[in-house]
Short mmCIF file of C-alpha atoms in Angstrom, two decimals:
data_model
loop_
_atom_site.label_atom_id
_atom_site.label_comp_id
_atom_site.label_asym_id
_atom_site.label_seq_id
_atom_site.Cartn_x
_atom_site.Cartn_y
_atom_site.Cartn_z
CA MET I 4 114.78 122.57 132.02
CA GLU I 5 114.27 119.58 134.33
CA GLY I 6 110.86 119.98 135.95
CA THR I 7 111.26 117.41 138.69
CA PHE I 8 113.82 116.01 141.10
CA ASP I 9 112.39 113.16 143.14
CA LEU I 10 114.31 112.90 146.43
CA THR I 11 112.85 109.47 147.12
CA GLU I 12 114.41 107.97 143.97
CA ARG I 13 117.23 110.23 142.80
CA PRO I 14 120.59 109.90 144.61
CA TRP I 15 121.40 112.95 146.73
CA ILE I 16 122.69 111.77 150.13
CA LEU I 17 126.26 110.47 150.20
CA CYS I 18 126.58 107.40 152.45
CA ARG I 19 129.58 105.46 153.72
CA LEU I 20 128.90 101.74 153.63
CA ARG I 21 130.19 99.42 156.32
CA ASP I 22 132.81 98.05 153.90
CA GLY I 23 134.33 101.56 153.64
CA SER I 24 133.01 102.43 150.17
CA THR I 25 130.70 105.38 149.50
CA VAL I 26 127.51 105.62 147.47
CA SER I 27 124.94 108.36 146.87
CA LEU I 28 121.36 107.25 147.55
CA GLY I 29 117.81 108.51 147.38
CA LEU I 30 115.56 108.22 150.42
CA LEU I 31 113.93 104.95 149.39
CA ASP I 32 117.20 103.06 148.94
CA LEU I 33 118.73 104.73 151.99
CA PHE I 34 116.05 103.41 154.34
CA LEU I 35 115.96 99.99 152.69
CA ARG I 36 119.75 99.66 152.96
CA ALA I 37 120.13 101.34 156.37
CA PRO I 38 121.70 98.29 158.09
CA GLU I 39 124.58 98.19 155.59
CA ILE I 40 125.26 101.95 155.82
CA GLU I 41 127.85 103.02 158.39
CA GLY I 42 126.86 106.68 158.29
CA ILE I 43 126.18 109.87 156.36
CA VAL I 44 129.02 111.76 154.68
CA GLY I 45 128.21 115.46 154.78
CA GLY I 46 130.01 118.11 152.78
CA ASP I 47 130.54 119.95 156.07
CA PRO I 48 129.49 119.43 159.71
CA LEU I 49 126.28 121.45 159.37
CA GLU I 50 125.16 119.43 156.37
CA GLU I 51 125.85 116.12 158.08
CA GLY I 52 124.00 117.11 161.25
CA ALA I 53 121.02 118.51 159.34
CA LEU I 54 120.73 115.31 157.28
CA TYR I 55 120.72 113.07 160.36
CA ARG I 56 118.03 115.20 162.00
CA PHE I 57 115.92 115.09 158.83
CA LEU I 58 116.22 111.30 158.54
CA VAL I 59 115.04 110.89 162.14
CA VAL I 60 111.82 112.76 161.34
CA VAL I 61 111.26 110.72 158.18
CA ALA I 62 111.71 107.53 160.20
CA HIS I 63 109.09 108.69 162.72
CA ARG I 64 106.59 109.02 159.89
CA ILE I 65 107.49 105.72 158.22
CA LEU I 66 107.02 103.95 161.55
CA GLN I 67 104.05 106.06 162.69
CA GLY I 68 105.75 106.16 166.05
CA PRO I 69 107.16 104.69 168.16
CA VAL I 70 104.36 105.29 170.64
CA SER I 71 105.72 103.10 173.46
CA SER I 72 109.02 101.77 174.78
CA ALA I 73 107.90 98.26 173.88
CA GLN I 74 107.36 99.29 170.26
CA TRP I 75 110.78 100.97 170.17
CA GLU I 76 112.47 97.84 171.50
CA ASP I 77 110.62 95.61 169.04
CA LEU I 78 111.80 97.83 166.19
CA TRP I 79 115.36 97.77 167.54
CA ASP I 80 115.34 93.96 167.66
CA ARG I 81 114.30 93.72 164.00
CA GLY I 82 117.52 95.45 162.96
CA ALA I 83 116.04 97.01 159.82
CA PHE I 84 113.15 99.13 158.63
CA ASP I 85 110.17 97.19 157.27
CA PRO I 86 110.52 97.31 153.44
CA PRO I 87 106.76 97.37 152.68
CA GLY I 88 106.29 100.21 155.18
CA VAL I 89 109.15 102.19 153.67
CA ARG I 90 107.86 101.76 150.12
CA GLU I 91 104.30 102.62 151.08
CA TYR I 92 105.27 105.83 152.85
CA PHE I 93 107.29 107.15 149.92
CA ARG I 94 104.57 106.07 147.47
CA VAL I 95 101.94 108.08 149.34
CA TRP I 96 104.10 111.19 149.82
CA LYS I 97 106.18 111.01 146.66
CA ASP I 98 105.04 114.39 145.30
CA ARG I 99 105.98 116.14 148.57
CA PHE I 100 109.60 115.01 148.16
CA ASP I 101 109.94 116.62 144.71
CA LEU I 102 112.41 119.50 144.89
CA PHE I 103 110.80 121.31 141.92
CA HIS I 104 107.12 120.45 142.38
CA ARG I 105 104.85 123.30 141.29
CA GLU I 106 102.45 123.12 144.25
CA PHE I 107 104.47 121.38 146.97
CA PRO I 108 108.19 121.96 146.40
CA PHE I 109 110.09 120.10 149.10
CA PHE I 110 110.78 122.23 152.22
CA GLN I 111 109.95 125.39 150.22
CA HIS I 112 106.99 127.71 149.74
CA PRO I 113 105.24 128.12 146.36
CA GLY I 114 104.17 131.68 147.23
CA CYS I 115 107.58 133.32 146.80
CA GLY I 116 106.86 134.67 143.31
CA ASP I 117 107.09 138.35 144.35
CA VAL I 118 110.39 137.90 146.17
CA GLU I 119 113.48 139.03 144.29
CA ALA I 120 115.69 136.20 143.06
CA ASN I 121 119.13 135.97 144.68
CA SER I 122 122.24 133.88 144.20
CA ALA I 123 121.71 130.39 145.55
CA THR I 124 124.73 131.02 147.78
CA VAL I 125 122.44 132.73 150.33
CA MET I 126 121.71 129.17 151.45
CA ALA I 127 125.36 128.39 152.20
CA HIS I 128 127.53 129.64 155.06
CA SER I 129 130.62 128.62 153.07
CA LEU I 130 130.03 131.11 150.22
CA ALA I 131 129.87 134.91 150.16
CA SER I 132 126.62 136.52 149.05
CA GLY I 133 125.48 140.08 149.62
CA ASN I 134 126.37 141.16 153.15
CA ASN I 135 127.09 137.59 154.33
CA ALA I 136 130.58 137.05 155.71
CA VAL I 137 132.83 134.50 154.05
CA LEU I 138 133.52 131.28 155.93
CA PHE I 139 136.38 129.22 154.45
CA ASP I 140 135.64 130.42 150.92
CA HIS I 141 136.37 133.44 148.73
CA HIS I 142 133.49 133.26 146.28
CA GLU I 143 131.66 136.52 145.55
CA ASP I 144 128.32 137.37 143.96
CA GLY I 145 129.95 138.24 140.65
CA VAL I 146 131.08 134.66 140.13
CA SER I 147 128.34 132.30 138.97
CA VAL I 148 127.68 129.21 141.09
CA ARG I 149 125.61 126.36 139.76
CA TRP I 150 124.60 123.51 141.99
CA SER I 151 123.21 120.16 141.06
CA PRO I 152 119.68 119.57 142.40
CA ALA I 153 121.19 117.09 144.89
CA THR I 154 123.51 119.76 146.28
CA ALA I 155 120.69 122.32 146.40
CA ALA I 156 118.51 119.91 148.39
CA ARG I 157 121.24 119.39 151.00
CA LYS I 158 121.94 123.13 151.23
CA LEU I 159 118.22 123.74 151.72
CA LEU I 160 118.12 121.49 154.80
CA VAL I 161 121.15 123.28 156.24
CA ALA I 162 119.57 126.68 155.60
CA GLN I 163 116.35 125.75 157.40
CA GLY I 164 118.36 124.73 160.45
CA TYR I 165 121.32 127.10 160.52
CA SER I 166 120.44 130.41 158.84
CA LEU I 167 121.66 133.44 160.78
CA GLY I 168 119.86 136.63 161.69
CA GLY I 169 120.41 140.12 160.26
CA LEU I 170 119.04 142.31 157.51
CA GLY I 171 117.85 140.49 154.42
CA PRO I 172 116.81 141.58 150.92
CA SER I 173 114.08 144.14 150.24
CA TYR I 174 110.51 142.98 149.96
CA LYS I 175 107.70 145.32 148.96
CA GLY I 176 109.94 148.35 149.39
CA SER I 177 111.57 147.63 152.77
CA ARG I 178 114.52 145.64 154.04
CA GLN I 179 113.46 142.50 155.82
CA GLN I 180 114.69 141.45 159.25
CA PHE I 181 115.97 137.88 159.35
CA TYR I 182 115.93 135.80 162.56
CA GLN I 183 118.18 132.89 163.36
CA ALA I 184 117.04 129.34 162.62
CA PRO I 185 116.43 126.72 165.36
CA LEU I 186 119.87 125.04 165.36
CA VAL I 187 122.01 128.18 165.58
CA PRO I 188 121.94 128.66 169.39
CA GLY I 189 123.58 125.38 170.40
CA ALA I 190 125.40 122.18 169.44
CA LEU I 191 123.21 119.53 167.81
CA VAL I 192 123.65 116.12 169.48
CA ILE I 193 123.28 112.96 167.40
CA LEU I 194 123.67 109.53 169.02
CA ARG I 195 125.52 107.07 166.79
CA GLY I 196 125.03 103.34 166.38
CA ASP I 197 126.95 100.70 164.46
CA ASN I 198 124.94 101.40 161.30
CA LEU I 199 122.46 103.95 160.01
CA PHE I 200 119.47 101.95 161.22
CA GLN I 201 120.80 101.96 164.78
CA THR I 202 121.75 105.63 164.56
CA VAL I 203 118.24 106.62 163.53
CA MET I 204 116.71 104.38 166.20
CA LEU I 205 118.89 105.81 168.97
CA ASN I 206 117.55 109.26 168.12
CA LEU I 207 113.88 108.24 167.89
CA LEU I 208 111.87 109.38 170.89
CA VAL I 209 108.69 107.67 172.02
CA LEU I 210 105.94 110.05 170.92
CA GLY I 211 103.05 110.44 173.30
CA LYS I 212 100.46 113.01 174.21
CA ASP I 213 102.32 116.29 174.67
CA HIS I 214 105.68 114.48 174.74
CA PRO I 215 108.35 115.55 174.04
CA LEU I 216 106.63 118.88 173.19
CA PRO I 217 103.08 120.15 173.75
CA GLY I 218 100.90 118.92 170.90
CA SER I 219 103.05 115.88 170.16
CA GLY I 220 101.02 112.85 169.22
CA SER I 221 98.10 114.91 167.90
CA ALA I 222 96.72 114.61 164.37
CA SER I 223 97.98 118.12 163.54
CA ASP I 224 101.60 117.39 164.55
CA LEU I 225 103.04 116.71 161.10
CA PRO I 226 106.37 117.36 159.36
CA LEU I 227 106.41 120.27 156.94
CA TRP I 228 106.16 118.13 153.80
CA GLU I 229 102.91 116.53 155.00
CA GLN I 230 101.32 119.92 155.70
CA ASP I 231 99.63 122.02 153.05
CA PRO I 232 101.49 125.30 152.43
CA ARG I 233 100.60 127.98 154.96
CA PRO I 234 99.65 131.50 153.84
CA PHE I 235 102.68 133.45 152.64
CA ARG I 236 103.54 135.55 155.72
CA PRO I 237 107.24 136.38 156.06
CA GLY I 238 108.23 136.79 159.70
CA GLU I 239 105.12 135.07 161.03
CA GLU I 240 105.14 134.01 164.68
CA ARG I 241 103.35 130.87 165.82
CA VAL I 242 103.57 128.04 168.33
CA PRO I 243 104.69 124.57 167.15
CA LYS I 244 101.87 122.07 166.76
CA GLY I 245 104.11 119.41 168.27
CA TYR I 246 107.46 117.66 168.00
CA LEU I 247 107.40 116.81 164.28
CA ASP I 248 106.22 120.29 163.34
CA TYR I 249 109.05 121.85 165.33
CA MET I 250 111.70 119.47 163.97
CA THR I 251 110.89 120.62 160.41
CA TRP I 252 110.54 124.32 161.18
CA GLN I 253 110.38 126.53 158.09
CA ALA I 254 112.83 129.23 159.17
CA ARG I 255 113.08 130.56 155.61
CA LEU I 256 110.47 130.84 152.87
CA VAL I 257 112.39 129.60 149.85
CA GLN I 258 111.77 128.82 146.21
CA ILE I 259 114.59 127.10 144.34
CA LEU I 260 114.72 128.18 140.68
CA PRO I 261 116.12 125.51 138.31
CA GLU I 262 118.00 126.64 135.20
CA GLU I 263 117.32 125.27 131.72
CA ASP I 264 119.92 122.55 132.25
CA GLY I 265 118.42 121.54 135.59
CA THR I 266 121.12 123.11 137.75
CA VAL I 267 120.43 125.67 140.47
CA ALA I 268 121.97 129.15 140.46
CA ARG I 269 119.19 131.31 141.93
CA VAL I 270 116.64 131.15 144.71
CA ARG I 271 113.90 133.33 146.11
CA TRP I 272 114.58 133.73 149.80
CA ILE I 273 112.95 135.57 152.67
CA GLN I 274 112.33 135.22 156.41
CA GLY I 275 110.02 132.34 157.25
CA VAL I 276 108.38 131.54 160.56
CA ARG I 277 110.30 132.95 163.51
CA THR I 278 111.98 130.34 165.67
CA PRO I 279 109.81 129.78 168.74
CA ASP I 280 111.11 129.89 172.28
CA ILE I 281 110.51 126.37 173.57
CA GLY I 282 112.91 126.55 176.52
CA THR I 283 114.65 123.22 177.06
CA GLY I 284 112.21 121.49 174.70
CA GLU I 285 114.78 121.13 171.91
CA PRO I 286 115.37 117.36 172.17
CA MET I 287 118.80 117.24 170.52
CA MET I 288 120.69 119.83 172.56
CA VAL I 289 122.37 120.04 175.97
CA PHE I 290 121.28 122.84 178.29
CA ARG I 291 123.16 124.60 181.07
CA ARG I 292 121.39 126.47 183.86
CA GLN I 293 122.26 130.14 184.00
CA GLU I 294 124.71 131.01 186.75
CA ALA I 295 123.30 134.07 188.53
CA LYS I 296 125.86 136.60 189.71
CA ALA I 297 125.57 138.03 193.22
CA GLY I 298 122.29 136.18 193.63
CA LYS I 299 120.63 138.00 190.74
CA ALA I 300 119.82 136.88 187.21
CA LYS I 301 119.42 139.35 184.40
CA PRO I 302 115.76 140.42 184.15
CA GLY I 303 113.99 138.63 181.34
CA SER I 304 116.93 136.39 180.52
CA PRO I 305 116.43 132.65 179.85
CA GLU I 306 116.97 130.32 182.78
CA TRP I 307 118.72 127.74 180.61
CA PHE I 308 121.19 128.15 177.75
CA PRO I 309 122.09 125.51 175.15
CA LEU I 310 125.66 124.25 175.15
CA ARG I 311 127.51 125.63 172.15
CA PHE I 312 130.95 125.41 170.62
CA SER I 313 133.67 127.82 171.70
CA GLU I 314 136.91 128.64 169.97
CA GLY I 315 139.77 126.85 171.64
CA ARG I 316 137.57 124.64 173.85
CA ALA I 317 137.03 120.98 172.97
CA CYS I 318 133.70 119.36 173.84
CA TRP I 319 135.19 116.72 176.14
CA ARG I 320 135.70 119.50 178.68
CA ASP I 321 131.89 119.79 178.80
CA SER I 322 131.20 116.05 178.92
CA ALA I 323 129.75 116.47 182.43
CA ALA I 324 126.89 118.39 180.84
CA LEU I 325 126.17 115.53 178.42
CA ALA I 326 126.36 112.85 181.09
CA ALA I 327 124.47 114.57 183.92
CA PRO I 328 121.67 112.64 185.65
CA VAL I 329 118.48 114.70 185.77
CA LYS I 330 117.07 114.43 189.29
CA ASP I 331 115.08 117.61 189.83
CA GLN I 332 114.82 121.22 188.75
CA THR I 333 117.93 122.25 190.71
CA ASP I 334 120.26 120.46 188.30
CA ARG I 335 122.94 122.49 186.57
CA TYR I 336 122.70 120.60 183.29
CA ARG I 337 120.01 119.00 181.15
CA PRO I 338 121.30 116.40 178.68
CA PRO I 339 119.48 115.94 175.36
CA GLU I 340 116.12 114.20 175.58
CA THR I 341 117.38 111.53 173.18
CA LEU I 342 120.18 110.51 175.58
CA LEU I 343 117.91 110.59 178.61
CA ALA I 344 115.36 108.38 176.84
CA LEU I 345 118.05 105.86 175.96
CA VAL I 346 119.20 105.65 179.58
CA ASN I 347 115.81 105.77 181.31
CA ASP I 348 113.78 103.61 178.92
CA HIS I 349 116.10 101.28 176.98
CA ARG I 350 119.40 100.93 178.87
CA ASP I 351 118.82 97.32 179.91
CA HIS I 352 117.48 96.13 176.56
CA PRO I 353 119.76 93.60 174.78
CA GLY I 354 122.03 95.15 172.19
CA VAL I 355 121.56 98.75 173.32
CA PRO I 356 125.05 100.27 173.69
CA GLN I 357 126.32 100.87 177.22
CA VAL I 358 128.83 103.38 175.82
CA VAL I 359 127.05 105.49 173.24
CA ARG I 360 128.96 107.44 170.62
CA VAL I 361 127.85 111.05 170.45
CA ASN I 362 128.41 113.44 167.56
CA LEU I 363 128.06 117.18 168.15
CA TYR I 364 127.55 119.59 165.26
CA GLY I 365 127.43 123.35 165.50
CA LEU I 366 128.00 126.82 164.20
CA LEU I 367 129.61 129.65 166.14
CA ALA I 368 128.57 133.08 164.93
CA ASP I 369 128.85 136.72 165.91
CA LYS I 370 125.32 137.94 165.12
CA ALA I 371 125.11 137.62 161.31
CA LYS I 372 128.79 136.72 160.89
CA PRO I 373 129.68 133.00 160.87
CA LEU I 374 132.96 132.37 162.70
CA LEU I 375 133.38 128.60 162.60
CA TRP I 376 131.59 125.34 162.25
CA ARG I 377 132.63 122.15 163.94
CA LYS I 378 131.94 118.47 164.43
CA GLU I 379 133.21 116.61 167.48
CA SER I 380 132.69 113.03 168.58
CA LEU I 381 133.04 111.46 172.00
CA PRO I 382 131.81 108.33 173.78
CA ILE I 383 129.49 108.68 176.77
CA PRO I 384 129.10 105.70 179.16
CA VAL I 385 125.41 105.58 180.08
CA ALA I 386 126.34 104.60 183.66
CA TYR I 387 127.11 108.27 184.33
CA LEU I 388 123.51 109.28 183.68
CA ALA I 389 122.19 106.40 185.76
CA GLU I 390 124.46 106.44 188.82
CA ASP I 391 125.36 109.59 190.73
CA ARG I 392 128.58 108.21 192.23
CA TRP I 393 130.20 107.72 188.83
CA TYR I 394 128.92 111.00 187.52
CA LEU I 395 130.33 112.88 190.52
CA ALA I 396 133.74 111.34 189.83
CA LEU I 397 133.55 112.56 186.22
CA GLU I 398 132.42 116.04 187.23
CA GLN I 399 135.12 116.36 189.90
CA ALA I 400 137.80 115.26 187.42
CA LEU I 401 136.81 118.02 185.01
CA LEU I 402 136.57 120.64 187.75
CA LEU I 403 140.01 119.68 189.03
CA ALA I 404 141.47 120.04 185.52
CA GLU I 405 140.00 123.54 185.30
CA GLU I 406 141.45 124.41 188.71
CA VAL I 407 144.92 123.25 187.70
CA ALA I 408 144.66 125.35 184.53
CA SER I 409 143.65 128.54 186.34
CA ARG I 410 145.10 128.26 189.84
CA SER I 411 148.32 126.33 189.18
CA LEU I 412 149.38 126.79 185.59
CA GLY I 413 147.83 130.25 185.46
CA TRP I 414 149.57 131.24 188.70
CA GLY I 415 152.94 130.07 187.44
CA LEU I 416 152.52 132.02 184.22
CA ARG I 417 151.53 135.17 186.10
CA LEU I 418 154.59 134.93 188.36
CA ALA I 419 156.86 134.48 185.36
CA ALA I 420 155.33 137.46 183.57
CA ASP I 421 155.54 139.67 186.70
CA ASP I 422 159.25 138.91 187.07
CA LEU I 423 160.07 140.19 183.60
CA GLU I 424 161.56 143.63 184.11
CA ASP I 425 163.35 146.08 181.87
CA PRO I 426 164.53 146.05 179.14
CA LEU I 427 161.20 144.40 178.34
CA ARG I 428 158.50 147.03 178.00
CA LYS I 429 154.95 146.73 179.30
CA GLU I 430 153.79 145.84 175.78
CA ALA I 431 156.26 142.97 175.66
CA LYS I 432 154.99 141.65 178.99
CA GLU I 433 151.44 141.74 177.68
CA ALA I 434 152.55 139.95 174.53
CA PHE I 435 154.17 137.25 176.68
CA ALA I 436 151.00 136.85 178.73
CA GLN I 437 148.93 136.53 175.55
CA TRP I 438 151.34 133.97 174.13
CA ALA I 439 151.21 132.00 177.35
CA ARG I 440 147.42 131.86 177.32
CA ASN I 441 147.28 130.83 173.69
CA THR I 442 150.18 128.38 173.61
CA VAL I 443 150.83 127.02 177.08
CA GLN I 444 147.20 126.64 178.12
CA THR I 445 146.30 125.13 174.74
CA SER I 446 149.14 122.63 175.10
CA TYR I 447 147.94 121.68 178.58
CA TRP I 448 144.40 120.94 177.45
CA ALA I 449 145.49 119.11 174.32
CA SER I 450 147.71 116.77 176.34
CA LEU I 451 144.77 115.83 178.61
CA GLU I 452 142.29 114.82 175.91
CA VAL I 453 143.50 111.28 175.19
CA PRO I 454 144.13 110.34 178.86
CA PHE I 455 140.68 111.67 179.79
CA TYR I 456 139.04 109.54 177.11
CA ARG I 457 140.91 106.43 178.25
CA LEU I 458 140.18 106.92 181.94
CA PHE I 459 136.62 108.28 181.93
CA LEU I 460 134.91 107.76 178.57
CA ALA I 461 136.22 104.59 176.93
CA GLY I 462 134.23 102.08 178.97
CA ASN I 463 132.21 101.33 182.06
CA PRO I 464 133.54 103.57 184.87
CA ALA I 465 133.09 100.70 187.34
CA THR I 466 135.97 98.75 185.80
CA LEU I 467 138.54 100.72 187.83
CA PRO I 468 138.53 101.33 191.59
CA GLN I 469 137.50 104.94 192.12
CA GLU I 470 140.54 105.82 194.24
CA ASP I 471 142.90 104.44 191.57
CA LEU I 472 141.02 106.37 188.87
CA GLU I 473 141.27 109.64 190.76
CA SER I 474 144.96 109.14 191.58
CA ARG I 475 145.88 108.39 187.98
CA TRP I 476 144.02 111.51 186.84
CA ARG I 477 145.74 113.75 189.41
CA ARG I 478 149.15 112.46 188.34
CA GLN I 479 148.24 113.15 184.71
CA LEU I 480 147.20 116.71 185.56
CA GLY I 481 150.56 117.35 187.21
CA ARG I 482 152.51 115.94 184.24
CA SER I 483 150.48 117.90 181.71
CA ALA I 484 150.81 121.19 183.62
CA ARG I 485 154.59 120.85 183.97
CA SER I 486 155.04 119.79 180.35
CA ALA I 487 153.04 122.78 179.14
CA PHE I 488 154.94 125.19 181.42
CA HIS I 489 158.25 123.84 180.08
CA GLN I 490 157.58 125.83 176.90
CA VAL I 491 158.04 129.03 178.90
CA GLY I 492 161.76 128.27 179.35
CA GLY I 493 162.23 128.03 175.59
CA ALA I 494 160.34 131.27 174.99
CA LEU I 495 162.44 133.20 177.53
CA GLU I 496 165.79 131.69 176.59
CA GLY I 497 168.33 134.37 175.79
CA LYS I 498 166.21 137.16 177.23
CA SER I 499 167.37 139.32 180.14
CA GLU I 500 165.80 138.09 183.38
CA GLY I 501 164.41 135.10 181.49
CA LEU I 502 165.92 132.34 183.63
CA ARG I 503 164.89 134.00 186.87
CA ALA I 504 161.35 134.55 185.59
CA TRP I 505 161.05 130.93 184.52
CA ALA I 506 162.41 129.65 187.85
CA ARG I 507 160.01 131.79 189.86
CA GLY I 508 157.07 130.72 187.75
CA LYS I 509 158.07 127.05 188.01
CA GLN I 510 158.32 127.35 191.80
CA GLY I 511 154.86 128.88 191.98
CA LEU I 512 153.47 126.16 189.70
CA ASP I 513 154.95 123.34 191.79
CA GLY I 514 153.66 124.81 195.04
CA SER I 515 150.16 125.27 193.71
CA LEU I 516 150.10 121.77 192.21
CA TYR I 517 151.03 120.26 195.56
CA ARG I 518 148.26 122.17 197.32
CA LEU I 519 145.70 120.96 194.78
CA LEU I 520 146.92 117.44 194.05
CA GLY I 521 148.83 116.40 197.16
CA ASP I 522 151.43 113.66 196.77
CA ASP I 523 150.16 112.89 193.27
CA ALA I 524 151.69 116.21 192.18
CA LYS I 525 155.24 114.98 192.75
CA GLU I 526 157.42 114.80 189.68
CA GLY I 527 158.64 111.48 188.41
#
C-alpha cells in the first residue's frame, strides 16, 4: 500500500498549456508554470470550478496577501508568481498536502475511525451510491470503482464544495442528517485571464481587517490545511474565522482509505461543519434581491438569493445581474465581490482587461437529487459596472427580450392554441401549448444569444451610438420572434383548423410586436 501522495509534487491537476497541449501537474509545478498554462481542464464543471477556487486560496497564502491595491497591482505587473516564495510555502506546508498523511490528511479528518467505510462514489455526483440519484452515469454500489489518488483528491475538493443534503449513513446507531455544502445554492463565478497566473490574480481579493468577511486578516483566519484538526464533531455549527477559513469549509468529515495497490475504493464519510449563513458574503457568487409579493416578504426568508442555473435558461439572460453597479442597499443585484474589486480598484491599471471573461459553474438539485451540472462562459465589459447609462441600456435590452417572449410570442401562441377546435380534444390543445413553450420559446431564445453577445458583450458599449444599438436589438427581437413562430405553421400543417389558427396567432404576434417595438418591428 502506498502510504503517501504528495499533492505538491505528484501530478494530479490536468492543465491546458497555451500551445494547446495538456499536462498533469502537482501544485509546485503548476504555480511555477502558471504563465504558460491557459487553464484548468476539469473532468466535469464542478471539478473545474472547485479547482480554480482552491488555487485562489493557495495563492493567497503563497503571497501572504495581497493586503492593498498597490500590492495587487505590483503582483499583476510581475506576470508570474515568485519562484522562491512558491517553493518556500510548499516546503513549509508539505505534510499538510499529503492525501494519506496519518495526522494531517489533506482536506480530511483523522478522527473518522468509528465511521463506517463506504464506496468512494459518495464523493461523486456522477456515480450512484446508496440513496444518491444517478447523474449521467449508471454505476451501482455492487460494481467496484477504484480511483487513482489524483482522481480521489479532485473528487474530495468537489465534495467539500458541492455535497447535497439528505439522510446519510448511520453513526453510533442513528442515521445522520447531511446539510448542503457552500457552493450548492448558487453559480460559482470565476474571472478568467489570458493564462492561469492572470486568472488566479483576477480572483484574488485584497484582504484587510474584516474584509471581505468578518475576521479576515486576523491571525486565526487560515485555510483548513494550515489549521490543526478540530475535535471530531459531526454536524457542528460555528462561525467562520474569516475569508480563508470560509473558502476551505469542511462540509464533510472524510477519511480516504487507500488500497494495497495505492488506489482508492472506500472512504469514511459523515457530515462535517454545517455551512454558515453569511448572507451576501460569498465572494464568488451573484445575488438577487428577493422580490416581495403584494408588499410582503415571507417571514424569516433571506433578503438575497444567489443566482443559480435553471433548466432551459442560459446565463446571458441574467448578465444584468453580473454587470450591475452597486450604488446602495436598494439595488436589485449584487455582483460577485471579485468582479466589483476588479472594477472599483484595478480597472484603470495597465493590462487589466476591460472585457473580462467570466466562467460560471453550478449544480442544480432537487433536495438530495442532482438534476444537472453546467458550465457557461460569457464576456462582461467592465464599463457596465462603472457607468449607469451603459448598464441601463443592457438591462432594458434584456427586459425587452423577456417582454417579447411573454407578451408578443406568448400571445401569438395562446391565440393559435385557442383557435384549435374539434376534432382536437382538450388534451391535444394542452399538448400543443406544451410543445410551443418547449420548442418555439426555446428557438426564440437560442436565436438571440449570438446577436446579444455581439451587440452588448463583445466590447466596449461606447463603440456604438446608443440609439443605433437599441434599434438593431429591437429589429433582432422582431426577426427572432417571427422565425420562432414560423414553426407553428409546420406543426399545424394538415390539421383541421390549422391554417386559421396559425393566421390568427401570427396576426396577434405582429400586432403585439408593433406595440412593443414600433417601426423596428416591421418585417423585411
